[in-house]
Coordinates of C-alpha atoms and ligand atoms in Angstrom, one line a residue:
Chain A
M239 CA 0.0 0.0 0.0
A240 CA 2.5 2.5 -1.2
I241 CA 1.6 6.0 -0.3
I242 CA 2.9 7.5 -3.4
G243 CA 3.1 6.3 -7.0
K244 CA 1.7 3.0 -8.1
P245 CA 0.1 0.9 -5.3
D246 CA 1.7 -2.4 -4.4
R247 CA 0.2 -5.4 -6.0
G248 CA -0.2 -7.1 -2.7
S249 CA -0.2 -6.7 1.1
V250 CA 0.1 -8.9 4.2
E251 CA -1.3 -8.7 7.7
M252 CA 0.9 -10.4 10.2
N253 CA -0.7 -11.9 13.3
A254 CA 1.6 -11.4 16.3
E255 CA -0.8 -13.5 18.4
E256 CA 0.0 -16.6 16.4
C257 CA 3.6 -15.8 15.2
K258 CA 6.4 -17.7 16.8
G259 CA 9.2 -15.8 15.1
C260 CA 10.5 -18.8 13.3
G261 CA 11.7 -16.6 10.4
L262 CA 10.6 -19.0 7.6
C263 CA 8.5 -16.3 6.0
L264 CA 11.4 -13.9 5.9
E265 CA 13.5 -16.4 4.1
A266 CA 10.7 -17.4 1.7
C267 CA 9.5 -13.9 0.6
P268 CA 10.9 -13.2 -2.8
P269 CA 11.1 -9.4 -2.5
K270 CA 12.3 -9.8 1.1
V271 CA 9.8 -7.4 2.6
L272 CA 9.3 -9.1 5.9
H273 CA 11.4 -8.7 9.1
L274 CA 11.4 -9.8 12.7
A275 CA 10.4 -7.1 15.2
E276 CA 12.9 -5.8 17.7
G277 CA 10.4 -6.2 20.4
L278 CA 8.8 -9.4 21.8
N279 CA 5.2 -10.6 21.5
R280 CA 3.5 -11.7 24.7
Y281 CA 4.8 -15.2 24.3
G282 CA 8.4 -14.0 24.1
Y283 CA 9.0 -14.3 20.4
H284 CA 10.1 -11.6 18.0
P285 CA 7.2 -11.6 15.7
A286 CA 7.5 -11.1 11.9
I287 CA 6.4 -7.7 10.7
Y288 CA 5.7 -6.1 7.3
A289 CA 6.8 -2.6 7.0
G290 CA 4.0 -1.9 4.5
V291 CA 5.9 -1.6 1.3
G292 CA 6.8 -3.9 -1.6
C293 CA 4.6 -7.0 -1.2
T294 CA 3.6 -8.6 -4.4
G295 CA 0.8 -10.6 -2.9
C296 CA 2.4 -13.9 -4.1
G297 CA 1.1 -15.8 -1.1
I298 CA 4.3 -17.8 -0.5
C299 CA 4.8 -16.6 3.1
F300 CA 1.3 -17.9 3.9
F301 CA 2.2 -21.4 2.9
V302 CA 5.6 -21.6 4.5
C303 CA 4.3 -20.2 7.8
P304 CA 3.6 -23.1 10.2
E305 CA 1.0 -21.1 12.1
P306 CA -2.6 -21.6 10.9
G307 CA -3.5 -17.9 10.9
G308 CA 0.0 -16.4 11.1
I309 CA -0.3 -14.4 7.9
R310 CA -3.2 -13.0 5.8
V311 CA -2.4 -12.1 2.2
F312 CA -4.2 -9.5 0.1
R313 CA -4.1 -8.8 -3.5
L314 CA -4.7 -5.5 -5.3
D315 CA -8.1 -5.4 -7.0
A316 CA -8.1 -4.8 -10.7
V317 CA -8.9 -1.1 -11.1
A318 CA -12.3 -0.6 -12.6
A319 CA -12.3 1.2 -15.8
A320 CA -13.1 4.8 -15.1
Chain B
M1207 CA -7.7 4.7 -3.4
A1208 CA -6.5 1.2 -4.2
S1209 CA -8.6 -1.6 -2.8
Y1210 CA -7.4 -5.1 -1.7
T1211 CA -9.0 -8.5 -1.4
V1212 CA -7.9 -11.3 0.8
T1213 CA -6.4 -14.2 -1.1
H1214 CA -5.0 -16.3 1.7
Q1215 CA -6.0 -16.6 5.3
K1216 CA -6.6 -19.1 8.0
A1217 CA -8.5 -22.1 6.7
R1218 CA -12.1 -22.5 7.8
A1219 CA -11.2 -26.1 8.7
F1220 CA -9.3 -24.6 11.7
Y1221 CA -10.9 -23.3 14.8
D1222 CA -10.5 -19.6 15.3
T1223 CA -9.1 -20.1 18.8
Y1224 CA -8.1 -23.3 20.5
E1225 CA -9.4 -24.8 23.7
R1226 CA -6.2 -24.5 25.5
K1227 CA -5.2 -22.4 28.5
A1228 CA -6.5 -18.9 28.1
E1229 CA -3.2 -17.3 27.2
L1230 CA -2.5 -20.0 24.6
Q1231 CA -5.7 -20.0 22.7
N1232 CA -4.1 -18.5 19.6
Q1233 CA -1.0 -20.7 19.7
T1234 CA -0.5 -24.2 18.5
H1235 CA 1.7 -26.3 20.7
Y1236 CA 4.2 -26.9 17.9
C1237 CA 7.7 -25.5 18.2
P1238 CA 8.6 -22.5 16.0
G1239 CA 9.3 -23.7 12.5
C1240 CA 7.8 -27.2 13.0
G1241 CA 6.8 -29.1 9.9
H1242 CA 3.6 -30.3 11.5
G1243 CA 2.3 -26.8 11.4
I1244 CA 2.8 -26.6 7.7
V1245 CA 1.4 -30.0 7.0
S1246 CA -1.7 -29.1 9.1
K1247 CA -2.1 -25.9 7.1
L1248 CA -1.9 -27.7 3.8
L1249 CA -4.4 -30.3 4.9
A1250 CA -6.8 -27.6 6.2
Q1251 CA -6.5 -25.8 3.0
A1252 CA -7.3 -28.9 1.0
I1253 CA -10.4 -29.7 3.2
D1254 CA -11.6 -26.1 2.6
E1255 CA -11.0 -26.2 -1.1
L1256 CA -12.8 -29.5 -1.5
G1257 CA -15.7 -28.4 0.6
V1258 CA -15.6 -31.5 2.8
Q1259 CA -15.2 -30.0 6.3
D1260 CA -18.5 -31.3 7.4
R1261 CA -17.8 -34.9 6.6
T1262 CA -14.1 -35.1 7.4
V1263 CA -12.9 -37.3 10.2
L1264 CA -9.3 -36.7 11.2
I1265 CA -7.5 -39.6 12.9
S1266 CA -4.7 -38.1 15.0
P1267 CA -1.8 -40.2 16.2
V1268 CA 0.4 -40.4 19.2
G1269 CA 3.3 -38.0 18.6
C1270 CA 3.7 -34.3 18.4
S1271 CA 0.6 -34.1 16.3
V1272 CA -1.5 -35.8 18.9
F1273 CA -3.6 -32.6 19.4
G1274 CA -5.1 -32.4 16.0
Y1275 CA -8.5 -32.1 17.6
Y1276 CA -7.6 -28.8 19.2
Y1277 CA -7.0 -27.2 15.8
F1278 CA -9.2 -29.0 13.2
D1279 CA -12.9 -28.2 13.3
V1280 CA -13.8 -31.6 11.8
G1281 CA -14.7 -35.0 13.3
N1282 CA -11.7 -36.2 15.3
V1283 CA -10.5 -39.4 16.8
Q1284 CA -7.2 -39.6 18.6
V1285 CA -5.9 -43.1 18.6
A1286 CA -3.4 -45.4 20.3
H1287 CA 0.2 -45.3 19.0
G1288 CA 0.5 -46.7 15.5
R1289 CA -3.2 -47.6 15.2
A1290 CA -4.5 -44.8 13.0
P1291 CA -4.9 -47.1 9.9
A1292 CA -7.0 -49.6 11.8
V1293 CA -9.3 -46.9 13.3
A1294 CA -9.5 -45.1 10.0
T1295 CA -10.6 -48.4 8.4
A1296 CA -13.3 -48.8 11.0
V1297 CA -14.6 -45.2 10.6
K1298 CA -14.5 -45.4 6.8
R1299 CA -16.3 -48.7 6.7
S1300 CA -19.0 -47.7 9.1
R1301 CA -19.4 -44.3 7.6
P1302 CA -18.5 -44.6 4.0
E1303 CA -19.6 -41.1 3.2
S1304 CA -17.1 -39.6 5.5
I1305 CA -13.7 -38.4 4.4
V1306 CA -11.2 -40.2 6.7
I1307 CA -7.7 -38.8 7.0
G1308 CA -5.1 -40.6 8.9
Y1309 CA -2.3 -38.4 10.1
Q1310 CA 0.8 -40.1 11.5
G1311 CA 4.4 -39.4 12.4
D1312 CA 7.3 -41.7 11.5
G1313 CA 7.7 -43.3 14.9
D1314 CA 4.0 -43.9 14.9
L1315 CA 3.6 -45.2 11.3
A1316 CA 6.9 -46.7 10.6
A1317 CA 7.9 -48.2 14.0
I1318 CA 5.1 -49.4 16.3
G1319 CA 2.5 -49.1 13.6
T1320 CA 4.3 -50.7 10.7
A1321 CA 1.9 -53.7 10.4
E1322 CA -1.2 -51.5 10.5
I1323 CA -0.3 -49.3 7.6
I1324 CA 0.9 -52.2 5.4
H1325 CA -2.3 -54.1 5.8
A1326 CA -4.6 -51.1 5.4
A1327 CA -2.7 -50.3 2.2
N1328 CA -2.8 -53.9 1.1
R1329 CA -6.6 -53.9 1.6
G1330 CA -6.8 -50.7 -0.4
E1331 CA -8.9 -49.0 2.2
P1332 CA -10.2 -45.9 0.5
I1333 CA -8.7 -43.5 3.0
T1334 CA -6.1 -40.8 2.9
V1335 CA -2.9 -41.1 4.9
I1336 CA -0.6 -38.2 5.6
F1337 CA 2.7 -39.5 6.9
V1338 CA 5.0 -36.9 8.4
N1339 CA 8.5 -38.1 8.3
N1340 CA 10.8 -36.0 10.4
G1341 CA 13.3 -38.8 11.0
I1342 CA 12.9 -38.8 14.7
Y1343 CA 10.6 -39.4 17.7
G1344 CA 9.9 -35.7 18.3
M1345 CA 7.4 -35.9 21.1
T1346 CA 9.4 -38.1 23.4
G1347 CA 12.6 -36.1 23.1
G1348 CA 14.5 -37.5 20.1
Q1349 CA 14.8 -41.2 20.0
M1350 CA 15.9 -42.8 16.8
A1351 CA 13.0 -43.6 14.3
P1352 CA 13.2 -46.2 11.6
T1353 CA 13.5 -43.3 9.2
T1354 CA 16.5 -41.6 11.0
L1355 CA 19.3 -41.0 8.5
L1356 CA 22.5 -43.1 8.8
G1357 CA 25.1 -41.5 11.0
R1358 CA 22.6 -39.3 12.9
K1359 CA 23.1 -39.1 16.6
T1360 CA 19.9 -39.5 18.6
A1361 CA 19.1 -40.4 22.2
T1362 CA 19.0 -44.1 21.3
S1363 CA 21.8 -44.0 18.7
P1364 CA 24.3 -41.8 20.6
L1365 CA 27.2 -42.9 18.4
G1366 CA 25.3 -42.2 15.2
R1367 CA 22.9 -44.6 13.4
D1368 CA 24.9 -47.5 12.1
A1369 CA 23.3 -49.7 9.5
M1370 CA 25.0 -52.8 11.0
N1371 CA 23.5 -52.0 14.4
E1372 CA 20.2 -50.2 13.7
G1373 CA 19.5 -51.1 10.1
F1374 CA 18.9 -48.8 7.2
P1375 CA 16.4 -45.9 7.0
L1376 CA 13.0 -47.4 6.2
H1377 CA 11.6 -46.3 2.8
V1378 CA 7.9 -46.5 3.5
C1379 CA 6.6 -45.3 0.1
E1380 CA 8.8 -47.8 -1.7
M1381 CA 7.5 -50.6 0.5
L1382 CA 3.9 -49.7 0.0
N1383 CA 4.5 -49.4 -3.7
S1384 CA 5.2 -53.1 -3.8
L1385 CA 1.6 -53.7 -3.0
E1386 CA -1.2 -54.1 -5.5
A1387 CA -4.0 -52.1 -4.0
P1388 CA -2.9 -48.5 -3.3
V1389 CA -4.0 -46.0 -5.9
Y1390 CA -1.8 -43.1 -5.1
I1391 CA 1.6 -42.9 -3.4
E1392 CA 3.9 -39.9 -3.4
R1393 CA 6.7 -38.4 -1.3
V1394 CA 7.0 -34.7 -1.0
A1395 CA 9.1 -32.4 1.2
L1396 CA 8.9 -29.1 3.0
G1397 CA 12.5 -28.0 2.0
N1398 CA 11.7 -24.7 0.3
N1399 CA 8.8 -22.7 -1.2
K1400 CA 8.6 -24.8 -4.3
Q1401 CA 8.5 -28.1 -2.5
I1402 CA 5.9 -26.7 -0.1
M1403 CA 3.7 -25.5 -3.0
H1404 CA 4.0 -28.9 -4.6
A1405 CA 3.2 -30.6 -1.3
A1406 CA 0.0 -28.5 -1.1
K1407 CA -1.1 -29.9 -4.5
V1408 CA -0.3 -33.5 -3.6
V1409 CA -2.1 -33.4 -0.2
K1410 CA -5.1 -32.0 -2.0
R1411 CA -5.0 -34.8 -4.6
A1412 CA -4.8 -37.4 -1.9
V1413 CA -7.9 -36.1 -0.3
E1414 CA -9.6 -35.6 -3.6
N1415 CA -9.0 -39.2 -4.5
Q1416 CA -11.1 -40.2 -1.5
V1417 CA -13.8 -37.7 -2.4
K1418 CA -14.0 -39.4 -5.8
G1419 CA -14.3 -42.8 -4.0
L1420 CA -11.0 -44.1 -5.3
G1421 CA -8.7 -46.3 -3.2
F1422 CA -5.9 -45.9 -0.8
S1423 CA -3.9 -42.6 -1.1
F1424 CA -0.7 -42.1 0.7
V1425 CA 1.5 -38.9 1.0
E1426 CA 4.8 -39.0 2.8
V1427 CA 6.0 -35.5 3.8
L1428 CA 9.7 -35.0 4.7
S1429 CA 9.3 -32.5 7.5
P1430 CA 11.6 -30.4 9.7
C1431 CA 11.8 -30.9 13.5
P1432 CA 14.1 -27.9 14.4
T1433 CA 13.9 -28.5 18.1
I1434 CA 15.2 -32.1 18.3
W1435 CA 17.5 -31.6 15.4
K1436 CA 18.9 -28.6 17.3
M1437 CA 18.7 -26.4 14.2
Q1438 CA 17.3 -23.0 13.4
P1439 CA 14.0 -23.3 11.4
V1440 CA 15.7 -22.1 8.2
E1441 CA 18.6 -24.4 8.7
A1442 CA 16.2 -27.3 9.4
Q1443 CA 14.4 -26.5 6.2
R1444 CA 17.7 -26.8 4.3
F1445 CA 18.4 -30.1 6.0
V1446 CA 15.1 -31.5 4.7
R1447 CA 16.0 -30.3 1.2
D1448 CA 19.6 -31.3 1.0
E1449 CA 20.0 -34.3 3.4
M1450 CA 16.7 -36.0 3.8
A1451 CA 15.6 -35.7 0.2
A1452 CA 18.9 -37.1 -0.9
V1453 CA 18.1 -40.3 1.0
F1454 CA 14.3 -40.4 0.5
G1455 CA 13.8 -39.6 -3.1
L1456 CA 11.0 -37.2 -3.9
C1457 CA 8.8 -38.9 -6.4
N1458 CA 5.3 -39.9 -7.4
F1459 CA 5.6 -43.6 -7.0
R1460 CA 2.1 -44.4 -8.1
D1461 CA -0.9 -42.7 -9.6
R1462 CA -3.6 -45.1 -10.7
T1463 CA -6.3 -42.6 -10.2
K1464 CA -7.1 -42.6 -13.9
E1465 CA -7.6 -46.4 -14.1
A1466 CA -9.1 -46.7 -10.6
Q1467 CA -12.8 -47.3 -10.5
A1468 CA -14.8 -45.6 -7.8
R1469 CA -15.2 -48.4 -5.3
P1470 CA -18.8 -49.7 -5.1
A1471 CA -20.5 -49.2 -1.9
R1472 CA -19.9 -52.0 0.5
A1473 CA -22.7 -54.5 0.7
A1474 CA -24.8 -54.1 3.8
S1475 CA -24.1 -56.7 6.5
P1476 CA -26.6 -59.5 6.7
A1477 CA -29.4 -59.1 9.2
L1478 CA -28.8 -60.8 12.5
E1479 CA -31.8 -63.1 12.1
D1480 CA -30.4 -64.3 8.8
L1481 CA -27.0 -65.4 10.2
P1482 CA -28.1 -68.9 11.4
R1483 CA -29.3 -69.7 7.9
L1484 CA -26.3 -68.2 6.2
L1485 CA -23.8 -69.9 8.5
D1486 CA -25.8 -73.1 8.4
L1487 CA -26.4 -73.1 12.1
G1488 CA -29.3 -75.1 13.4
N1489 CA -32.3 -76.1 11.2
G1490 CA -34.3 -73.0 11.6
S1491 CA -37.1 -74.7 13.4
G1492 CA -38.6 -73.1 16.4
E1493 CA -37.0 -75.7 18.6
D1494 CA -33.5 -74.5 17.8
A1495 CA -34.4 -70.8 18.0
V1496 CA -32.3 -68.9 20.5
A1497 CA -34.2 -68.0 23.6
A1498 CA -34.9 -64.3 23.9
C1499 CA -34.0 -64.1 27.5
P1500 CA -32.3 -66.3 30.0
P1501 CA -34.6 -68.6 32.0
Q1502 CA -33.0 -68.1 35.4
E1503 CA -30.5 -66.2 37.5
L1504 CA -27.2 -67.8 36.9
D1505 CA -23.5 -67.1 37.3
L1506 CA -21.6 -70.3 36.5
R1507 CA -17.9 -70.1 36.4
I1508 CA -16.8 -73.5 35.2
K1509 CA -13.3 -74.9 35.0
V1510 CA -13.0 -78.1 32.9
A1511 CA -9.6 -79.8 33.2
G1512 CA -7.9 -83.0 32.2
F1513 CA -5.4 -84.5 29.8
G1514 CA -5.3 -83.6 26.2
G1515 CA -7.6 -86.0 24.3
Q1516 CA -10.2 -86.4 27.1
G1517 CA -12.5 -84.0 25.3
V1518 CA -12.0 -81.1 27.8
L1519 CA -12.4 -78.4 25.2
M1520 CA -15.4 -80.1 23.6
L1521 CA -17.2 -80.4 26.9
G1522 CA -16.8 -76.7 27.5
E1523 CA -17.9 -75.9 24.0
V1524 CA -21.1 -77.9 24.2
L1525 CA -21.9 -76.2 27.5
A1526 CA -21.3 -72.7 26.1
E1527 CA -23.2 -73.4 22.9
A1528 CA -26.2 -74.8 24.7
G1529 CA -26.1 -71.9 27.2
L1530 CA -26.0 -69.4 24.3
D1531 CA -29.1 -71.0 22.8
A1532 CA -30.9 -70.9 26.1
G1533 CA -30.4 -67.1 26.1
Y1534 CA -27.5 -66.8 28.6
E1535 CA -24.4 -64.7 28.1
V1536 CA -21.6 -67.2 27.7
S1537 CA -17.9 -67.4 27.2
W1538 CA -15.6 -70.2 26.4
L1539 CA -11.8 -69.8 26.8
P1540 CA -9.5 -72.6 26.0
S1541 CA -6.2 -72.5 27.8
Y1542 CA -3.5 -74.2 25.8
G1543 CA -0.3 -75.4 27.4
P1544 CA 2.8 -75.4 25.3
E1545 CA 2.5 -79.2 25.0
M1546 CA -0.3 -79.8 22.6
R1547 CA -0.2 -83.6 22.9
S1548 CA -0.4 -85.7 26.0
G1549 CA -0.2 -82.5 28.1
T1550 CA -2.8 -81.0 30.4
S1551 CA -5.7 -79.2 28.9
N1552 CA -8.3 -77.0 30.4
C1553 CA -10.9 -74.4 29.5
H1554 CA -12.9 -71.7 31.2
V1555 CA -16.6 -71.6 30.6
R1556 CA -19.0 -68.9 31.9
L1557 CA -22.8 -68.9 31.7
A1558 CA -24.6 -66.0 33.2
N1559 CA -27.8 -64.1 32.9
H1560 CA -25.8 -60.9 32.9
A1561 CA -22.9 -59.5 31.0
I1562 CA -19.7 -61.4 31.5
D1563 CA -16.8 -59.2 32.7
S1564 CA -14.0 -61.6 32.0
P1565 CA -13.9 -65.0 30.2
L1566 CA -11.1 -66.0 32.6
V1567 CA -12.3 -68.3 35.4
S1568 CA -9.9 -68.0 38.3
R1569 CA -12.4 -68.7 41.1
P1570 CA -14.6 -71.4 39.7
N1571 CA -17.9 -72.4 41.3
V1572 CA -17.9 -75.6 39.2
L1573 CA -14.9 -77.8 38.7
L1574 CA -15.0 -80.7 36.2
A1575 CA -11.8 -82.6 36.8
L1576 CA -11.2 -85.4 34.3
N1577 CA -8.1 -86.6 36.1
E1578 CA -6.4 -86.4 39.5
P1579 CA -3.7 -83.8 38.7
S1580 CA -6.4 -81.5 37.5
L1581 CA -8.4 -82.0 40.7
R1582 CA -5.3 -81.3 42.8
K1583 CA -4.4 -78.3 40.8
F1584 CA -7.7 -76.5 40.6
L1585 CA -9.4 -77.6 43.8
P1586 CA -8.0 -74.9 46.0
A1587 CA -9.4 -72.2 43.8
V1588 CA -13.0 -73.5 43.9
E1589 CA -15.4 -71.2 45.7
E1590 CA -17.0 -72.2 48.9
G1591 CA -20.4 -74.0 48.2
G1592 CA -19.2 -75.0 44.7
L1593 CA -19.6 -78.2 42.8
V1594 CA -16.8 -80.6 41.9
L1595 CA -17.3 -83.6 39.6
Y1596 CA -14.3 -85.9 39.5
N1597 CA -13.5 -88.7 37.1
G1598 CA -12.7 -91.5 39.5
S1599 CA -14.3 -93.9 41.8
E1600 CA -13.7 -91.8 44.8
I1601 CA -12.3 -88.5 45.9
P1602 CA -8.7 -88.9 47.2
G1603 CA -8.9 -88.5 50.9
D1604 CA -6.7 -85.5 51.1
C1605 CA -8.7 -83.7 48.5
V1606 CA -12.0 -83.8 50.4
R1607 CA -13.4 -80.4 51.2
S1608 CA -16.4 -80.2 53.4
D1609 CA -17.4 -76.8 52.1
L1610 CA -18.0 -78.2 48.6
R1611 CA -20.4 -80.6 47.0
M1612 CA -18.0 -83.2 45.6
V1613 CA -19.1 -86.1 43.4
A1614 CA -16.8 -88.9 42.1
L1615 CA -17.9 -91.1 39.3
P1616 CA -15.7 -93.2 37.0
F1617 CA -16.7 -91.4 33.8
T1618 CA -14.1 -92.9 31.6
Q1619 CA -15.1 -96.4 32.7
L1620 CA -18.7 -95.6 32.1
A1621 CA -17.8 -94.5 28.6
D1622 CA -15.8 -97.7 28.0
E1623 CA -19.0 -99.6 28.9
L1624 CA -20.7 -97.6 26.1
G1625 CA -18.0 -98.7 23.8
A1626 CA -16.0 -95.5 23.4
T1627 CA -13.6 -94.1 25.9
K1628 CA -13.7 -90.7 24.2
V1629 CA -17.3 -89.9 25.3
G1630 CA -16.3 -89.8 28.9
N1631 CA -16.6 -86.1 28.7
I1632 CA -20.2 -86.3 27.6
V1633 CA -21.0 -88.7 30.4
M1634 CA -19.6 -86.1 32.7
L1635 CA -21.7 -83.4 31.0
G1636 CA -24.8 -85.6 31.6
A1637 CA -24.0 -85.8 35.3
L1638 CA -23.4 -82.0 35.5
L1639 CA -26.8 -81.3 33.9
E1640 CA -28.5 -83.7 36.3
A1641 CA -26.7 -82.2 39.2
T1642 CA -27.5 -78.6 38.4
G1643 CA -30.6 -78.7 36.2
I1644 CA -29.2 -75.6 34.4
L1645 CA -30.0 -76.4 30.8
E1646 CA -33.0 -78.1 29.1
Q1647 CA -32.1 -81.3 27.5
G1648 CA -33.2 -80.0 24.1
R1649 CA -30.6 -77.2 24.2
V1650 CA -27.8 -79.6 24.9
V1651 CA -29.0 -82.0 22.2
G1652 CA -29.1 -79.2 19.7
A1653 CA -25.6 -78.1 20.6
L1654 CA -24.3 -81.6 20.3
K1655 CA -25.9 -82.0 16.9
R1656 CA -24.0 -78.9 15.6
L1657 CA -20.7 -79.6 17.3
V1658 CA -20.1 -83.3 17.1
H1659 CA -19.6 -85.5 14.0
P1660 CA -22.9 -87.1 13.0
R1661 CA -21.2 -90.5 13.4
F1662 CA -20.9 -89.9 17.2
F1663 CA -24.2 -88.2 17.7
E1664 CA -26.3 -91.2 18.9
L1665 CA -23.4 -92.4 21.0
D1666 CA -23.2 -88.9 22.6
L1667 CA -26.9 -89.0 23.4
A1668 CA -26.4 -92.4 25.1
A1669 CA -23.4 -91.0 27.0
L1670 CA -25.5 -88.0 28.2
A1671 CA -28.3 -90.3 29.4
R1672 CA -25.8 -92.5 31.1
G1673 CA -24.3 -89.6 33.0
R1674 CA -27.7 -88.4 34.1
G1675 CA -28.7 -91.9 35.3
E1676 CA -25.4 -92.6 37.1
F1677 CA -25.6 -89.3 38.9
R1678 CA -29.2 -89.8 40.0
E1679 CA -28.3 -93.2 41.4
S1680 CA -25.3 -92.1 43.2
A1681 CA -27.0 -89.1 44.5
S1682 CA -29.0 -91.4 46.8
D1683 CA -25.7 -92.7 48.2
D1684 CA -24.0 -90.9 51.0
Y1685 CA -20.5 -91.3 49.8
L1686 CA -21.0 -88.6 47.2
W1687 CA -21.3 -85.7 49.4
G1688 CA -17.9 -85.8 51.0
V1689 CA -19.5 -86.7 54.3
Ligands
TPP3158 C1 2.1 -47.6 23.1 C2 3.0 -46.4 23.3 N1 4.3 -46.6 23.2 C3 5.1 -45.5 23.4 C4 4.6 -44.3 23.5 C5 5.5 -43.1 23.7 N2 5.6 -42.3 22.5 C6 4.9 -41.2 22.5 S1 5.2 -40.3 21.0 C7 6.3 -41.5 20.5 C8 7.0 -41.3 19.2 C9 6.4 -40.4 18.3 O1 7.2 -40.2 17.2 P1 6.6 -39.8 15.8 O2 5.5 -40.7 15.4 O3 7.8 -39.8 14.9 O4 6.0 -38.4 16.0 P2 6.7 -37.0 16.1 O5 6.5 -36.6 17.5 O6 8.1 -37.1 15.7 O7 5.8 -36.2 15.2 C10 6.4 -42.5 21.5 C11 7.3 -43.6 21.3 C12 3.2 -44.2 23.6 N3 2.6 -43.0 23.8 N4 2.4 -45.3 23.5
SF4_3159 S1 2.8 -12.3 -0.1 FE1 4.7 -12.7 -1.2 S2 5.7 -10.7 -1.4 FE2 4.1 -10.5 0.1 S3 5.1 -10.7 2.0 FE3 4.3 -12.7 1.5 S4 6.0 -13.7 0.4 FE4 6.5 -11.6 0.5
SF4_3160 S1 6.6 -17.9 9.3 FE1 4.9 -17.4 10.6 S2 5.5 -17.9 12.6 FE2 7.3 -17.9 11.4 S3 8.0 -15.8 11.6 FE3 6.8 -15.8 9.8 S4 4.8 -15.3 10.5 FE4 6.0 -15.8 12.3
SF4_3161 S1 9.6 -31.5 18.8 FE1 9.9 -31.4 16.6 S2 8.1 -32.4 15.7 FE2 7.6 -31.9 17.8 S3 6.6 -29.9 17.8 FE3 8.8 -29.6 18.2 S4 9.7 -29.2 16.2 FE4 7.7 -30.2 15.9
MG3162 MG1 8.8 -38.2 14.0

């Protein structure tokens, strides 16, 4: 959801409640747009975070994440012809 | 403003939150980076996409994935170690419309449960099996599994797995692929994105095969266990890709889904009342019909004992069979010694008007002793007030117990007089019937007709009558009663 210019093709919502900070999504993401947070979630893990820029919506992180609801992936809707 | 639509999210087949302690309701109990989490996700996704959540029954194993029922909002059965294929068989056969998915680890499936999976596959049970091979017993802290790679150190192979000592890694797909019946067998891995995406397709295929009514489908998933392997999740993923997949080749071993015919629905079991006719039991006349309810209160715990060849087991069988016809609950348990010939032989028979807790008779209230050693051996166990029939002309002096009703008759000799030593057991049965009045004559005759060779039937009837007669006569004498 880039603020300026062309919007990103995708986006992700990371769920710190489920995340265990395993890092598999960081490794798997082709454009490498995910990171582990400095801080801890309430279980003591550094949860994965998305800074909000560069996601292509490919969905790979969703499949490599071992947590059922760790990640939600969105894709940009086709722009309706004006 | 750009708008976005969700493309991937938690599968509906998962519960939103789990029935665990409050603070853990959003957390699975898997370690970070555990392959079980990924396999579960792929499976849940497949269930969603195929629209079978409402009729799926997941069979969870013993192992780290034991808690499938916390996460999957489907029918769940958690089973004993290694037994998922047997339970899956039962569920599928009794509810053919359900989608039955066995989920097992490698210790579960390839060690303690090896026999179950082979036979389920060999029967071609139309179920789906997901086999998570992480090369270790994860749950119990890292013992060697049959699938552990050579050289790997584990709690039970501390010097590294050595083929000469622990054998070679077991290749389950290859083994199952030697069987006729399976329809679909594939090994996949969770070693990188590509492998995981492929695994997703294969897991879905394996469930879809079942939806289409095809036969046995099996997917082995090479899966990381970062905790026990003592690796970071990313490193463990690499190990799956480079080390495990090098030993366990990734391959579709079998895909007969095109040729496979949807299995016809299993024929319904015959009705209970048709069984006697189908199994050729009895003649179907009213006389032989099983009584609806037992005629009297009864709890007979009978021990029959003697030498092999004296007809000990047959005596017990006739009693149980006749009792069954009379409407009693019965059990008959032969107890074989290691010596099949010329050894001792005994059996336990129970007849009761209530459910029988155990077929084992350790405290008999009737002892039928066909020889002296059996009398001596089992007499001490007979309950106070019980009945003892002994094959001899008198009870040995040191065996007399005044708290029992003891009757000695030379049954073998009486049988000899009838011209056949071997019907001594039936003479004894006659005496027992006379002594207790427990079973109508017709029931016993019916049982004999079914159990003994027609050639001996008349002889057995004579033996029965002789036993009854001798007992009646001797009952008038005093020497019988141990007084
Ligand atoms: C009859 C029986 N024997 C042994 C055990 C102990 N036990 C629990 S889990 C397990 C091994 C599980 O290993 P695996 O199937 O590979 O599952 P993982 O935890 O690796 O996923 C064993 C031996 C048990 N629960 N029941
Ligand atoms: S959807 Fe693709 S691009 Fe976006 S964060 Fe996930 S892996 Fe990266
Ligand atoms: S893969 Fe899932 S659990 Fe692991 S760090 Fe990423 S979001 Fe967290
Ligand atoms: S011990 Fe291994 S298999 Fe078990 S939950 Fe942890 S990582 Fe998964
Ligand atoms: Mg295992």
